[in-house]
Amino acid sequence: MEALILRSQSPDLVKFMEQQNVWNKLATEEDFLEGVNHLAKGITDHKGDYMARLVSCLTPTLSNLYDPQRVVVAGFLAEVQKYCTTVLSAMMAGMDDKEDPEDDITLESMSGLSKILKEIAESNVRPILVNIALRIRPCFEKEKGAVRAAAFQLFGNLSRFGDGPSKEPFLEQIHTNFVSILLHLNDEDEEVKKSCKFALRQFGPLLSSSAMNKMFQQYLIDDKDISYGEFMYDLSKIIITDIQSKVNFYVMGNVSFFRSSWVMIRGNAAMFAGFLLGNLPKDHHTLISKDHVCGALIQLLKDPAPEVRQKAAEAISLLYEY
């Protein structure tokens, strides 16, 4: 263990271990658990980016047959819980690394966060839950498919904390990111599609619509294709019925994707906006910023991609009552 820490290239961690006399404590039975606690604190404070892998590796030991191993791991994880805000903050910092042009550090940070979020208590995440969601959002539109997939997976894992005291702020984050997740449900990358299905299944129960949740659980199966157009058409009707107050917000969210760099996403956005507008009852048309939306759809008729122009034309054809 000492050799491993020395190879970590972290002088601060090595210094901490020496100051706390950790190696001697780990060598004696009566001081062993205290040494484990110091070890956990040292790694948390000085090598927080290691923590996700450690937690992932150690957690299965909690169901081990050997009591001493379970006790040691439980002690280590309990100490980690005390400092988990520090750990999460350190891992979130990796998502903003300016010297990461290939997004490798971002990908590793999000994968690590997904692992560690499965193990920690809601009370430890609550103070930074919204901050995590805000950090994830730009990654939904990253060029690398693996990063987009990890981002949607991580957002889905945040749903574990969305049904307690954090429900209201997390629901706002769901609504803010709902359009993006639904558009990438028809992404060019298969892993992104799976991650979007996972996220929708996870936060479906948090939405105030049993019909929508039933739809997500029934049709969004990882290895099963969906008829995306039919799915979105039916979903738009449920949205209008069950969460009508958000319709204009979602429509404007779609308009923001009319300038996406992906042809498929621009087409998806035009289609979704058209379904929401076309299915909205006439007496609720005043809810919509229709001049802005219609103008944006008309601009899409000039899109360089023929499939986007087709989707825009189809969306406009649904607006005959406007």
PDB file of C-alpha atoms in Angstrom:
ATOM      1  CA  MET A   1       0.000   0.000   0.000  1.00  0.00           C
ATOM      2  CA  GLU A   2       2.791   2.420   0.904  1.00  0.00           C
ATOM      3  CA  ALA A   3       4.544   1.732  -2.409  1.00  0.00           C
ATOM      4  CA  LEU A   4       1.273   2.360  -4.250  1.00  0.00           C
ATOM      5  CA  ILE A   5       0.773   5.730  -2.551  1.00  0.00           C
ATOM      6  CA  LEU A   6       4.361   6.711  -3.304  1.00  0.00           C
ATOM      7  CA  ARG A   7       3.725   5.963  -6.987  1.00  0.00           C
ATOM      8  CA  SER A   8       0.609   8.160  -6.999  1.00  0.00           C
ATOM      9  CA  GLN A   9       2.818  11.198  -7.664  1.00  0.00           C
ATOM     10  CA  SER A  10       1.006  13.144  -4.964  1.00  0.00           C
ATOM     11  CA  PRO A  11       3.506  14.691  -2.520  1.00  0.00           C
ATOM     12  CA  ASP A  12       0.648  16.156  -0.458  1.00  0.00           C
ATOM     13  CA  LEU A  13      -0.921  12.733   0.044  1.00  0.00           C
ATOM     14  CA  VAL A  14       2.429  11.174   0.962  1.00  0.00           C
ATOM     15  CA  LYS A  15       3.069  13.996   3.442  1.00  0.00           C
ATOM     16  CA  PHE A  16      -0.400  13.589   4.979  1.00  0.00           C
ATOM     17  CA  MET A  17       0.122   9.841   5.440  1.00  0.00           C
ATOM     18  CA  GLU A  18       3.433  10.439   7.180  1.00  0.00           C
ATOM     19  CA  GLN A  19       2.084  13.218   9.411  1.00  0.00           C
ATOM     20  CA  GLN A  20      -0.832  11.055  10.536  1.00  0.00           C
ATOM     21  CA  ASN A  21       1.450   8.065  11.116  1.00  0.00           C
ATOM     22  CA  VAL A  22      -0.888   6.029   8.905  1.00  0.00           C
ATOM     23  CA  TRP A  23       1.547   3.265   7.996  1.00  0.00           C
ATOM     24  CA  ASN A  24       2.262   2.390  11.617  1.00  0.00           C
ATOM     25  CA  LYS A  25      -1.456   2.471  12.451  1.00  0.00           C
ATOM     26  CA  LEU A  26      -2.278   0.117   9.596  1.00  0.00           C
ATOM     27  CA  ALA A  27       0.354  -2.282  10.925  1.00  0.00           C
ATOM     28  CA  THR A  28      -1.280  -2.722  14.363  1.00  0.00           C
ATOM     29  CA  GLU A  29      -4.624  -4.355  15.081  1.00  0.00           C
ATOM     30  CA  GLU A  30      -5.752  -1.829  17.701  1.00  0.00           C
ATOM     31  CA  ASP A  31      -5.093   1.201  15.452  1.00  0.00           C
ATOM     32  CA  PHE A  32      -5.972  -0.376  12.107  1.00  0.00           C
ATOM     33  CA  LEU A  33      -9.461   1.144  11.669  1.00  0.00           C
ATOM     34  CA  GLU A  34      -8.158   4.580  12.629  1.00  0.00           C
ATOM     35  CA  GLY A  35      -5.490   4.135   9.977  1.00  0.00           C
ATOM     36  CA  VAL A  36      -8.154   3.198   7.415  1.00  0.00           C
ATOM     37  CA  ASN A  37     -10.113   6.342   8.280  1.00  0.00           C
ATOM     38  CA  HIS A  38      -7.017   8.505   7.824  1.00  0.00           C
ATOM     39  CA  LEU A  39      -6.296   6.742   4.529  1.00  0.00           C
ATOM     40  CA  ALA A  40      -9.812   7.535   3.277  1.00  0.00           C
ATOM     41  CA  LYS A  41      -9.528  11.176   4.338  1.00  0.00           C
ATOM     42  CA  GLY A  42      -6.115  11.548   2.736  1.00  0.00           C
ATOM     43  CA  ILE A  43      -7.230  10.143  -0.607  1.00  0.00           C
ATOM     44  CA  THR A  44     -10.424  12.214  -0.492  1.00  0.00           C
ATOM     45  CA  ASP A  45      -8.534  15.441   0.184  1.00  0.00           C
ATOM     46  CA  HIS A  46      -5.562  14.920  -2.112  1.00  0.00           C
ATOM     47  CA  LYS A  47      -6.542  12.405  -4.818  1.00  0.00           C
ATOM     48  CA  GLY A  48     -10.305  12.770  -5.109  1.00  0.00           C
ATOM     49  CA  ASP A  49     -10.198  11.628  -8.722  1.00  0.00           C
ATOM     50  CA  TYR A  50      -9.242   8.133  -7.474  1.00  0.00           C
ATOM     51  CA  MET A  51     -12.341   7.819  -5.333  1.00  0.00           C
ATOM     52  CA  ALA A  52     -14.886   6.636  -7.901  1.00  0.00           C
ATOM     53  CA  ARG A  53     -12.770   3.646  -8.906  1.00  0.00           C
ATOM     54  CA  LEU A  54     -11.997   2.817  -5.285  1.00  0.00           C
ATOM     55  CA  VAL A  55     -15.665   2.916  -4.299  1.00  0.00           C
ATOM     56  CA  SER A  56     -16.594   0.815  -7.326  1.00  0.00           C
ATOM     57  CA  CYS A  57     -13.949  -1.796  -6.468  1.00  0.00           C
ATOM     58  CA  LEU A  58     -14.621  -1.897  -2.730  1.00  0.00           C
ATOM     59  CA  THR A  59     -18.435  -1.927  -2.664  1.00  0.00           C
ATOM     60  CA  PRO A  60     -18.806  -5.646  -3.625  1.00  0.00           C
ATOM     61  CA  THR A  61     -16.716  -6.503  -0.545  1.00  0.00           C
ATOM     62  CA  LEU A  62     -19.604  -5.363   1.682  1.00  0.00           C
ATOM     63  CA  SER A  63     -21.325  -8.658   0.838  1.00  0.00           C
ATOM     64  CA  ASN A  64     -18.155 -10.688   1.442  1.00  0.00           C
ATOM     65  CA  LEU A  65     -18.256 -13.764   3.678  1.00  0.00           C
ATOM     66  CA  TYR A  66     -15.373 -12.499   5.805  1.00  0.00           C
ATOM     67  CA  ASP A  67     -16.342 -10.114   8.612  1.00  0.00           C
ATOM     68  CA  PRO A  68     -12.950  -8.350   8.903  1.00  0.00           C
ATOM     69  CA  GLN A  69     -13.023  -7.364   5.230  1.00  0.00           C
ATOM     70  CA  ARG A  70     -16.590  -6.064   5.500  1.00  0.00           C
ATOM     71  CA  VAL A  71     -15.708  -4.019   8.596  1.00  0.00           C
ATOM     72  CA  VAL A  72     -12.676  -2.418   6.944  1.00  0.00           C
ATOM     73  CA  VAL A  73     -14.551  -1.508   3.761  1.00  0.00           C
ATOM     74  CA  ALA A  74     -17.538  -0.183   5.732  1.00  0.00           C
ATOM     75  CA  GLY A  75     -15.180   2.021   7.746  1.00  0.00           C
ATOM     76  CA  PHE A  76     -13.467   3.318   4.619  1.00  0.00           C
ATOM     77  CA  LEU A  77     -16.765   4.102   2.864  1.00  0.00           C
ATOM     78  CA  ALA A  78     -18.208   5.739   5.985  1.00  0.00           C
ATOM     79  CA  GLU A  79     -15.224   8.085   6.073  1.00  0.00           C
ATOM     80  CA  VAL A  80     -15.654   8.840   2.376  1.00  0.00           C
ATOM     81  CA  GLN A  81     -19.296   9.794   3.012  1.00  0.00           C
ATOM     82  CA  LYS A  82     -18.113  12.550   5.378  1.00  0.00           C
ATOM     83  CA  TYR A  83     -16.134  14.203   2.614  1.00  0.00           C
ATOM     84  CA  CYS A  84     -18.182  13.252  -0.431  1.00  0.00           C
ATOM     85  CA  THR A  85     -18.999  16.876  -1.321  1.00  0.00           C
ATOM     86  CA  THR A  86     -15.261  17.468  -1.656  1.00  0.00           C
ATOM     87  CA  VAL A  87     -14.907  14.319  -3.764  1.00  0.00           C
ATOM     88  CA  LEU A  88     -17.805  15.225  -6.049  1.00  0.00           C
ATOM     89  CA  SER A  89     -16.527  18.770  -6.474  1.00  0.00           C
ATOM     90  CA  ALA A  90     -13.092  17.470  -7.432  1.00  0.00           C
ATOM     91  CA  MET A  91     -14.605  15.114  -9.983  1.00  0.00           C
ATOM     92  CA  MET A  92     -16.827  17.850 -11.420  1.00  0.00           C
ATOM     93  CA  ALA A  93     -13.745  19.989 -11.920  1.00  0.00           C
ATOM     94  CA  GLY A  94     -12.523  17.332 -14.336  1.00  0.00           C
ATOM     95  CA  MET A  95     -15.519  18.072 -16.558  1.00  0.00           C
ATOM     96  CA  ASP A  96     -14.231  21.616 -17.114  1.00  0.00           C
ATOM     97  CA  ASP A  97     -10.597  20.812 -17.833  1.00  0.00           C
ATOM     98  CA  LYS A  98      -9.398  23.327 -20.426  1.00  0.00           C
ATOM     99  CA  GLU A  99      -6.505  21.080 -21.464  1.00  0.00           C
ATOM    100  CA  ASP A 100      -8.737  18.193 -22.518  1.00  0.00           C
ATOM    101  CA  PRO A 101      -9.411  18.706 -26.252  1.00  0.00           C
ATOM    102  CA  GLU A 102     -10.406  15.059 -26.744  1.00  0.00           C
ATOM    103  CA  ASP A 103     -12.726  15.133 -23.696  1.00  0.00           C
ATOM    104  CA  ASP A 104     -10.985  12.095 -22.196  1.00  0.00           C
ATOM    105  CA  ILE A 105     -10.838  13.646 -18.707  1.00  0.00           C
ATOM    106  CA  THR A 106     -14.462  14.768 -19.025  1.00  0.00           C
ATOM    107  CA  LEU A 107     -15.506  11.234 -19.941  1.00  0.00           C
ATOM    108  CA  GLU A 108     -13.559   9.707 -17.049  1.00  0.00           C
ATOM    109  CA  SER A 109     -15.006  12.254 -14.602  1.00  0.00           C
ATOM    110  CA  MET A 110     -18.606  11.575 -15.634  1.00  0.00           C
ATOM    111  CA  SER A 111     -18.144   7.808 -15.560  1.00  0.00           C
ATOM    112  CA  GLY A 112     -16.638   8.120 -12.087  1.00  0.00           C
ATOM    113  CA  LEU A 113     -19.463  10.337 -10.876  1.00  0.00           C
ATOM    114  CA  SER A 114     -22.035   7.811 -12.099  1.00  0.00           C
ATOM    115  CA  LYS A 115     -20.320   5.093 -10.062  1.00  0.00           C
ATOM    116  CA  ILE A 116     -19.963   7.058  -6.856  1.00  0.00           C
ATOM    117  CA  LEU A 117     -23.508   8.482  -6.986  1.00  0.00           C
ATOM    118  CA  LYS A 118     -24.835   4.937  -6.666  1.00  0.00           C
ATOM    119  CA  GLU A 119     -23.281   4.621  -3.218  1.00  0.00           C
ATOM    120  CA  ILE A 120     -23.733   7.923  -1.374  1.00  0.00           C
ATOM    121  CA  ALA A 121     -26.616   9.374   0.613  1.00  0.00           C
ATOM    122  CA  GLU A 122     -29.040  11.982  -0.734  1.00  0.00           C
ATOM    123  CA  SER A 123     -28.157  14.417   2.038  1.00  0.00           C
ATOM    124  CA  ASN A 124     -24.556  14.513   0.817  1.00  0.00           C
ATOM    125  CA  VAL A 125     -25.526  15.282  -2.769  1.00  0.00           C
ATOM    126  CA  ARG A 126     -28.333  17.757  -2.087  1.00  0.00           C
ATOM    127  CA  PRO A 127     -26.127  20.867  -1.686  1.00  0.00           C
ATOM    128  CA  ILE A 128     -24.540  20.389  -5.117  1.00  0.00           C
ATOM    129  CA  LEU A 129     -27.237  18.474  -7.018  1.00  0.00           C
ATOM    130  CA  VAL A 130     -28.235  21.399  -9.238  1.00  0.00           C
ATOM    131  CA  ASN A 131     -24.584  22.285  -9.799  1.00  0.00           C
ATOM    132  CA  ILE A 132     -23.884  18.742 -11.025  1.00  0.00           C
ATOM    133  CA  ALA A 133     -26.852  18.944 -13.407  1.00  0.00           C
ATOM    134  CA  LEU A 134     -25.635  22.297 -14.742  1.00  0.00           C
ATOM    135  CA  ARG A 135     -22.136  20.908 -15.318  1.00  0.00           C
ATOM    136  CA  ILE A 136     -23.542  17.931 -17.223  1.00  0.00           C
ATOM    137  CA  ARG A 137     -25.721  19.920 -19.601  1.00  0.00           C
ATOM    138  CA  PRO A 138     -23.028  21.161 -22.047  1.00  0.00           C
ATOM    139  CA  CYS A 139     -21.845  17.562 -22.435  1.00  0.00           C
ATOM    140  CA  PHE A 140     -25.173  16.559 -24.006  1.00  0.00           C
ATOM    141  CA  GLU A 141     -24.035  18.286 -27.190  1.00  0.00           C
ATOM    142  CA  LYS A 142     -20.387  17.198 -27.279  1.00  0.00           C
ATOM    143  CA  GLU A 143     -19.030  15.897 -30.571  1.00  0.00           C
ATOM    144  CA  LYS A 144     -17.826  12.581 -29.150  1.00  0.00           C
ATOM    145  CA  GLY A 145     -20.671  10.076 -28.839  1.00  0.00           C
ATOM    146  CA  ALA A 146     -19.159   8.397 -25.768  1.00  0.00           C
ATOM    147  CA  VAL A 147     -19.223  11.727 -23.908  1.00  0.00           C
ATOM    148  CA  ARG A 148     -22.867  12.375 -24.814  1.00  0.00           C
ATOM    149  CA  ALA A 149     -23.785   8.854 -23.708  1.00  0.00           C
ATOM    150  CA  ALA A 150     -21.954   9.245 -20.378  1.00  0.00           C
ATOM    151  CA  ALA A 151     -23.645  12.613 -19.790  1.00  0.00           C
ATOM    152  CA  PHE A 152     -27.168  11.268 -20.304  1.00  0.00           C
ATOM    153  CA  GLN A 153     -26.319   8.217 -18.172  1.00  0.00           C
ATOM    154  CA  LEU A 154     -25.061  10.460 -15.377  1.00  0.00           C
ATOM    155  CA  PHE A 155     -28.161  12.645 -15.541  1.00  0.00           C
ATOM    156  CA  GLY A 156     -30.305   9.523 -15.263  1.00  0.00           C
ATOM    157  CA  ASN A 157     -28.353   8.448 -12.187  1.00  0.00           C
ATOM    158  CA  LEU A 158     -29.087  11.806 -10.554  1.00  0.00           C
ATOM    159  CA  SER A 159     -32.757  10.778 -10.499  1.00  0.00           C
ATOM    160  CA  ARG A 160     -31.955   8.687  -7.439  1.00  0.00           C
ATOM    161  CA  PHE A 161     -31.855  11.956  -5.488  1.00  0.00           C
ATOM    162  CA  GLY A 162     -34.924  13.500  -7.086  1.00  0.00           C
ATOM    163  CA  ASP A 163     -37.704  12.160  -4.884  1.00  0.00           C
ATOM    164  CA  GLY A 164     -36.779  13.630  -1.514  1.00  0.00           C
ATOM    165  CA  PRO A 165     -36.046  17.157  -0.310  1.00  0.00           C
ATOM    166  CA  SER A 166     -34.280  17.802  -3.632  1.00  0.00           C
ATOM    167  CA  LYS A 167     -37.333  16.994  -5.749  1.00  0.00           C
ATOM    168  CA  GLU A 168     -38.367  20.513  -6.770  1.00  0.00           C
ATOM    169  CA  PRO A 169     -34.948  21.791  -7.910  1.00  0.00           C
ATOM    170  CA  PHE A 170     -34.243  18.509  -9.682  1.00  0.00           C
ATOM    171  CA  LEU A 171     -37.613  18.592 -11.462  1.00  0.00           C
ATOM    172  CA  GLU A 172     -36.631  21.976 -12.867  1.00  0.00           C
ATOM    173  CA  GLN A 173     -33.465  20.408 -14.236  1.00  0.00           C
ATOM    174  CA  ILE A 174     -35.507  17.601 -15.803  1.00  0.00           C
ATOM    175  CA  HIS A 175     -37.748  20.109 -17.586  1.00  0.00           C
ATOM    176  CA  THR A 176     -34.727  22.143 -18.682  1.00  0.00           C
ATOM    177  CA  ASN A 177     -33.037  19.102 -20.242  1.00  0.00           C
ATOM    178  CA  PHE A 178     -36.148  17.196 -21.336  1.00  0.00           C
ATOM    179  CA  VAL A 179     -36.096  18.381 -24.956  1.00  0.00           C
ATOM    180  CA  SER A 180     -32.405  17.584 -25.391  1.00  0.00           C
ATOM    181  CA  ILE A 181     -32.870  14.042 -24.065  1.00  0.00           C
ATOM    182  CA  LEU A 182     -35.901  13.424 -26.277  1.00  0.00           C
ATOM    183  CA  LEU A 183     -34.113  14.707 -29.384  1.00  0.00           C
ATOM    184  CA  HIS A 184     -31.039  12.566 -28.725  1.00  0.00           C
ATOM    185  CA  LEU A 185     -33.319   9.574 -28.251  1.00  0.00           C
ATOM    186  CA  ASN A 186     -32.946   9.500 -32.042  1.00  0.00           C
ATOM    187  CA  ASP A 187     -29.194  10.186 -32.055  1.00  0.00           C
ATOM    188  CA  GLU A 188     -26.817   8.834 -34.695  1.00  0.00           C
ATOM    189  CA  ASP A 189     -24.914   6.995 -31.930  1.00  0.00           C
ATOM    190  CA  GLU A 190     -26.512   3.816 -30.541  1.00  0.00           C
ATOM    191  CA  GLU A 191     -24.969   4.201 -27.078  1.00  0.00           C
ATOM    192  CA  VAL A 192     -26.399   7.710 -26.823  1.00  0.00           C
ATOM    193  CA  LYS A 193     -29.841   6.330 -27.659  1.00  0.00           C
ATOM    194  CA  LYS A 194     -29.510   3.734 -24.886  1.00  0.00           C
ATOM    195  CA  SER A 195     -28.397   6.350 -22.361  1.00  0.00           C
ATOM    196  CA  CYS A 196     -31.354   8.579 -23.243  1.00  0.00           C
ATOM    197  CA  LYS A 197     -33.725   5.640 -22.803  1.00  0.00           C
ATOM    198  CA  PHE A 198     -32.147   4.956 -19.409  1.00  0.00           C
ATOM    199  CA  ALA A 199     -32.474   8.583 -18.302  1.00  0.00           C
ATOM    200  CA  LEU A 200     -36.130   8.793 -19.344  1.00  0.00           C
ATOM    201  CA  ARG A 201     -36.962   5.538 -17.555  1.00  0.00           C
ATOM    202  CA  GLN A 202     -35.203   6.778 -14.430  1.00  0.00           C
ATOM    203  CA  PHE A 203     -36.941  10.119 -14.086  1.00  0.00           C
ATOM    204  CA  GLY A 204     -40.288   9.041 -15.552  1.00  0.00           C
ATOM    205  CA  PRO A 205     -41.692   8.295 -12.060  1.00  0.00           C
ATOM    206  CA  LEU A 206     -40.769  11.823 -10.928  1.00  0.00           C
ATOM    207  CA  LEU A 207     -42.929  13.509 -13.557  1.00  0.00           C
ATOM    208  CA  SER A 208     -46.539  14.272 -12.702  1.00  0.00           C
ATOM    209  CA  SER A 209     -47.828  12.043 -15.486  1.00  0.00           C
ATOM    210  CA  SER A 210     -48.520   8.356 -14.994  1.00  0.00           C
ATOM    211  CA  ALA A 211     -49.279   8.028 -18.722  1.00  0.00           C
ATOM    212  CA  MET A 212     -45.870   9.419 -19.657  1.00  0.00           C
ATOM    213  CA  ASN A 213     -44.071   7.215 -17.150  1.00  0.00           C
ATOM    214  CA  LYS A 214     -45.936   4.150 -18.425  1.00  0.00           C
ATOM    215  CA  MET A 215     -44.905   5.025 -21.971  1.00  0.00           C
ATOM    216  CA  PHE A 216     -41.242   5.357 -20.980  1.00  0.00           C
ATOM    217  CA  GLN A 217     -41.171   2.082 -19.051  1.00  0.00           C
ATOM    218  CA  GLN A 218     -43.060   0.142 -21.721  1.00  0.00           C
ATOM    219  CA  TYR A 219     -41.369   1.294 -24.916  1.00  0.00           C
ATOM    220  CA  LEU A 220     -37.886   2.524 -24.023  1.00  0.00           C
ATOM    221  CA  ILE A 221     -36.144  -0.842 -23.843  1.00  0.00           C
ATOM    222  CA  ASP A 222     -32.371  -0.729 -24.367  1.00  0.00           C
ATOM    223  CA  ASP A 223     -32.061  -3.240 -27.197  1.00  0.00           C
ATOM    224  CA  LYS A 224     -35.429  -2.594 -28.791  1.00  0.00           C
ATOM    225  CA  ASP A 225     -35.911  -0.064 -31.584  1.00  0.00           C
ATOM    226  CA  ILE A 226     -38.766   2.409 -31.379  1.00  0.00           C
ATOM    227  CA  SER A 227     -40.676   4.102 -34.157  1.00  0.00           C
ATOM    228  CA  TYR A 228     -39.362   7.525 -33.200  1.00  0.00           C
ATOM    229  CA  GLY A 229     -41.905   9.592 -35.121  1.00  0.00           C
ATOM    230  CA  GLU A 230     -44.887   7.683 -33.729  1.00  0.00           C
ATOM    231  CA  PHE A 231     -43.413   7.752 -30.231  1.00  0.00           C
ATOM    232  CA  MET A 232     -42.924  11.523 -30.296  1.00  0.00           C
ATOM    233  CA  TYR A 233     -46.374  12.136 -31.773  1.00  0.00           C
ATOM    234  CA  ASP A 234     -48.044  10.154 -28.980  1.00  0.00           C
ATOM    235  CA  LEU A 235     -45.791  11.725 -26.348  1.00  0.00           C
ATOM    236  CA  SER A 236     -46.658  15.241 -27.520  1.00  0.00           C
ATOM    237  CA  LYS A 237     -50.334  14.513 -26.865  1.00  0.00           C
ATOM    238  CA  ILE A 238     -49.555  13.339 -23.327  1.00  0.00           C
ATOM    239  CA  ILE A 239     -47.417  16.420 -22.673  1.00  0.00           C
ATOM    240  CA  ILE A 240     -50.272  18.676 -23.799  1.00  0.00           C
ATOM    241  CA  THR A 241     -52.759  16.833 -21.593  1.00  0.00           C
ATOM    242  CA  ASP A 242     -50.680  16.347 -18.441  1.00  0.00           C
ATOM    243  CA  ILE A 243     -48.111  19.184 -18.316  1.00  0.00           C
ATOM    244  CA  GLN A 244     -49.607  21.814 -20.597  1.00  0.00           C
ATOM    245  CA  SER A 245     -47.937  24.654 -18.703  1.00  0.00           C
ATOM    246  CA  LYS A 246     -44.586  23.496 -20.107  1.00  0.00           C
ATOM    247  CA  VAL A 247     -45.633  23.275 -23.769  1.00  0.00           C
ATOM    248  CA  ASN A 248     -44.320  26.694 -24.826  1.00  0.00           C
ATOM    249  CA  PHE A 249     -41.117  26.083 -22.860  1.00  0.00           C
ATOM    250  CA  TYR A 250     -40.575  22.810 -24.729  1.00  0.00           C
ATOM    251  CA  VAL A 251     -41.442  24.370 -28.094  1.00  0.00           C
ATOM    252  CA  MET A 252     -38.879  27.120 -27.549  1.00  0.00           C
ATOM    253  CA  GLY A 253     -36.404  24.473 -26.435  1.00  0.00           C
ATOM    254  CA  ASN A 254     -36.864  22.762 -29.790  1.00  0.00           C
ATOM    255  CA  VAL A 255     -36.327  26.042 -31.636  1.00  0.00           C
ATOM    256  CA  SER A 256     -32.932  26.375 -29.926  1.00  0.00           C
ATOM    257  CA  PHE A 257     -31.933  23.088 -31.588  1.00  0.00           C
ATOM    258  CA  PHE A 258     -32.778  24.319 -35.093  1.00  0.00           C
ATOM    259  CA  ARG A 259     -29.119  25.415 -35.239  1.00  0.00           C
ATOM    260  CA  SER A 260     -27.678  22.124 -34.011  1.00  0.00           C
ATOM    261  CA  SER A 261     -24.584  20.905 -35.842  1.00  0.00           C
ATOM    262  CA  TRP A 262     -26.286  17.529 -36.363  1.00  0.00           C
ATOM    263  CA  VAL A 263     -28.687  17.133 -39.264  1.00  0.00           C
ATOM    264  CA  MET A 264     -30.646  14.458 -37.403  1.00  0.00           C
ATOM    265  CA  ILE A 265     -31.135  16.631 -34.314  1.00  0.00           C
ATOM    266  CA  ARG A 266     -32.318  19.618 -36.386  1.00  0.00           C
ATOM    267  CA  GLY A 267     -34.859  17.363 -38.077  1.00  0.00           C
ATOM    268  CA  ASN A 268     -35.968  15.854 -34.759  1.00  0.00           C
ATOM    269  CA  ALA A 269     -36.447  19.334 -33.290  1.00  0.00           C
ATOM    270  CA  ALA A 270     -38.578  20.503 -36.223  1.00  0.00           C
ATOM    271  CA  MET A 271     -40.738  17.391 -35.973  1.00  0.00           C
ATOM    272  CA  PHE A 272     -41.202  17.620 -32.188  1.00  0.00           C
ATOM    273  CA  ALA A 273     -42.088  21.319 -32.357  1.00  0.00           C
ATOM    274  CA  GLY A 274     -44.603  20.565 -35.114  1.00  0.00           C
ATOM    275  CA  PHE A 275     -46.250  17.798 -33.084  1.00  0.00           C
ATOM    276  CA  LEU A 276     -46.582  20.012 -30.000  1.00  0.00           C
ATOM    277  CA  LEU A 277     -48.046  22.887 -32.000  1.00  0.00           C
ATOM    278  CA  GLY A 278     -50.260  20.716 -34.183  1.00  0.00           C
ATOM    279  CA  ASN A 279     -51.799  18.779 -31.290  1.00  0.00           C
ATOM    280  CA  LEU A 280     -52.375  21.806 -29.065  1.00  0.00           C
ATOM    281  CA  PRO A 281     -56.112  22.655 -28.852  1.00  0.00           C
ATOM    282  CA  LYS A 282     -57.055  25.855 -30.654  1.00  0.00           C
ATOM    283  CA  ASP A 283     -58.212  27.599 -27.486  1.00  0.00           C
ATOM    284  CA  HIS A 284     -54.674  27.210 -26.075  1.00  0.00           C
ATOM    285  CA  HIS A 285     -52.797  28.679 -29.026  1.00  0.00           C
ATOM    286  CA  THR A 286     -52.241  31.860 -27.036  1.00  0.00           C
ATOM    287  CA  LEU A 287     -49.785  29.896 -24.874  1.00  0.00           C
ATOM    288  CA  ILE A 288     -47.350  29.731 -27.790  1.00  0.00           C
ATOM    289  CA  SER A 289     -44.900  32.333 -29.097  1.00  0.00           C
ATOM    290  CA  LYS A 290     -46.184  31.402 -32.540  1.00  0.00           C
ATOM    291  CA  ASP A 291     -44.670  34.232 -34.595  1.00  0.00           C
ATOM    292  CA  HIS A 292     -41.164  33.378 -33.431  1.00  0.00           C
ATOM    293  CA  VAL A 293     -41.660  29.624 -33.844  1.00  0.00           C
ATOM    294  CA  CYS A 294     -43.250  29.874 -37.289  1.00  0.00           C
ATOM    295  CA  GLY A 295     -40.499  32.228 -38.437  1.00  0.00           C
ATOM    296  CA  ALA A 296     -37.848  29.772 -37.231  1.00  0.00           C
ATOM    297  CA  LEU A 297     -39.550  26.879 -39.045  1.00  0.00           C
ATOM    298  CA  ILE A 298     -39.695  28.919 -42.254  1.00  0.00           C
ATOM    299  CA  GLN A 299     -35.958  29.552 -41.942  1.00  0.00           C
ATOM    300  CA  LEU A 300     -35.428  25.784 -41.671  1.00  0.00           C
ATOM    301  CA  LEU A 301     -36.916  25.442 -45.158  1.00  0.00           C
ATOM    302  CA  LYS A 302     -33.578  26.892 -46.329  1.00  0.00           C
ATOM    303  CA  ASP A 303     -31.511  24.316 -44.407  1.00  0.00           C
ATOM    304  CA  PRO A 304     -28.748  22.740 -46.546  1.00  0.00           C
ATOM    305  CA  ALA A 305     -29.897  19.224 -45.571  1.00  0.00           C
ATOM    306  CA  PRO A 306     -32.931  17.988 -47.557  1.00  0.00           C
ATOM    307  CA  GLU A 307     -34.158  15.796 -44.681  1.00  0.00           C
ATOM    308  CA  VAL A 308     -34.295  18.850 -42.401  1.00  0.00           C
ATOM    309  CA  ARG A 309     -36.197  20.851 -45.015  1.00  0.00           C
ATOM    310  CA  GLN A 310     -38.649  17.958 -45.297  1.00  0.00           C
ATOM    311  CA  LYS A 311     -39.200  17.817 -41.518  1.00  0.00           C
ATOM    312  CA  ALA A 312     -39.688  21.591 -41.405  1.00  0.00           C
ATOM    313  CA  ALA A 313     -42.252  21.436 -44.221  1.00  0.00           C
ATOM    314  CA  GLU A 314     -44.100  18.611 -42.467  1.00  0.00           C
ATOM    315  CA  ALA A 315     -44.140  20.606 -39.221  1.00  0.00           C
ATOM    316  CA  ILE A 316     -45.487  23.701 -40.985  1.00  0.00           C
ATOM    317  CA  SER A 317     -48.232  21.591 -42.591  1.00  0.00           C
ATOM    318  CA  LEU A 318     -49.559  20.865 -39.082  1.00  0.00           C
ATOM    319  CA  LEU A 319     -50.071  24.564 -38.335  1.00  0.00           C
ATOM    320  CA  TYR A 320     -53.050  25.205 -40.609  1.00  0.00           C
ATOM    321  CA  GLU A 321     -55.207  26.344 -37.657  1.00  0.00           C
ATOM    322  CA  TYR A 322     -52.719  29.023 -36.630  1.00  0.00           C
TER     323      TYR A 322
END
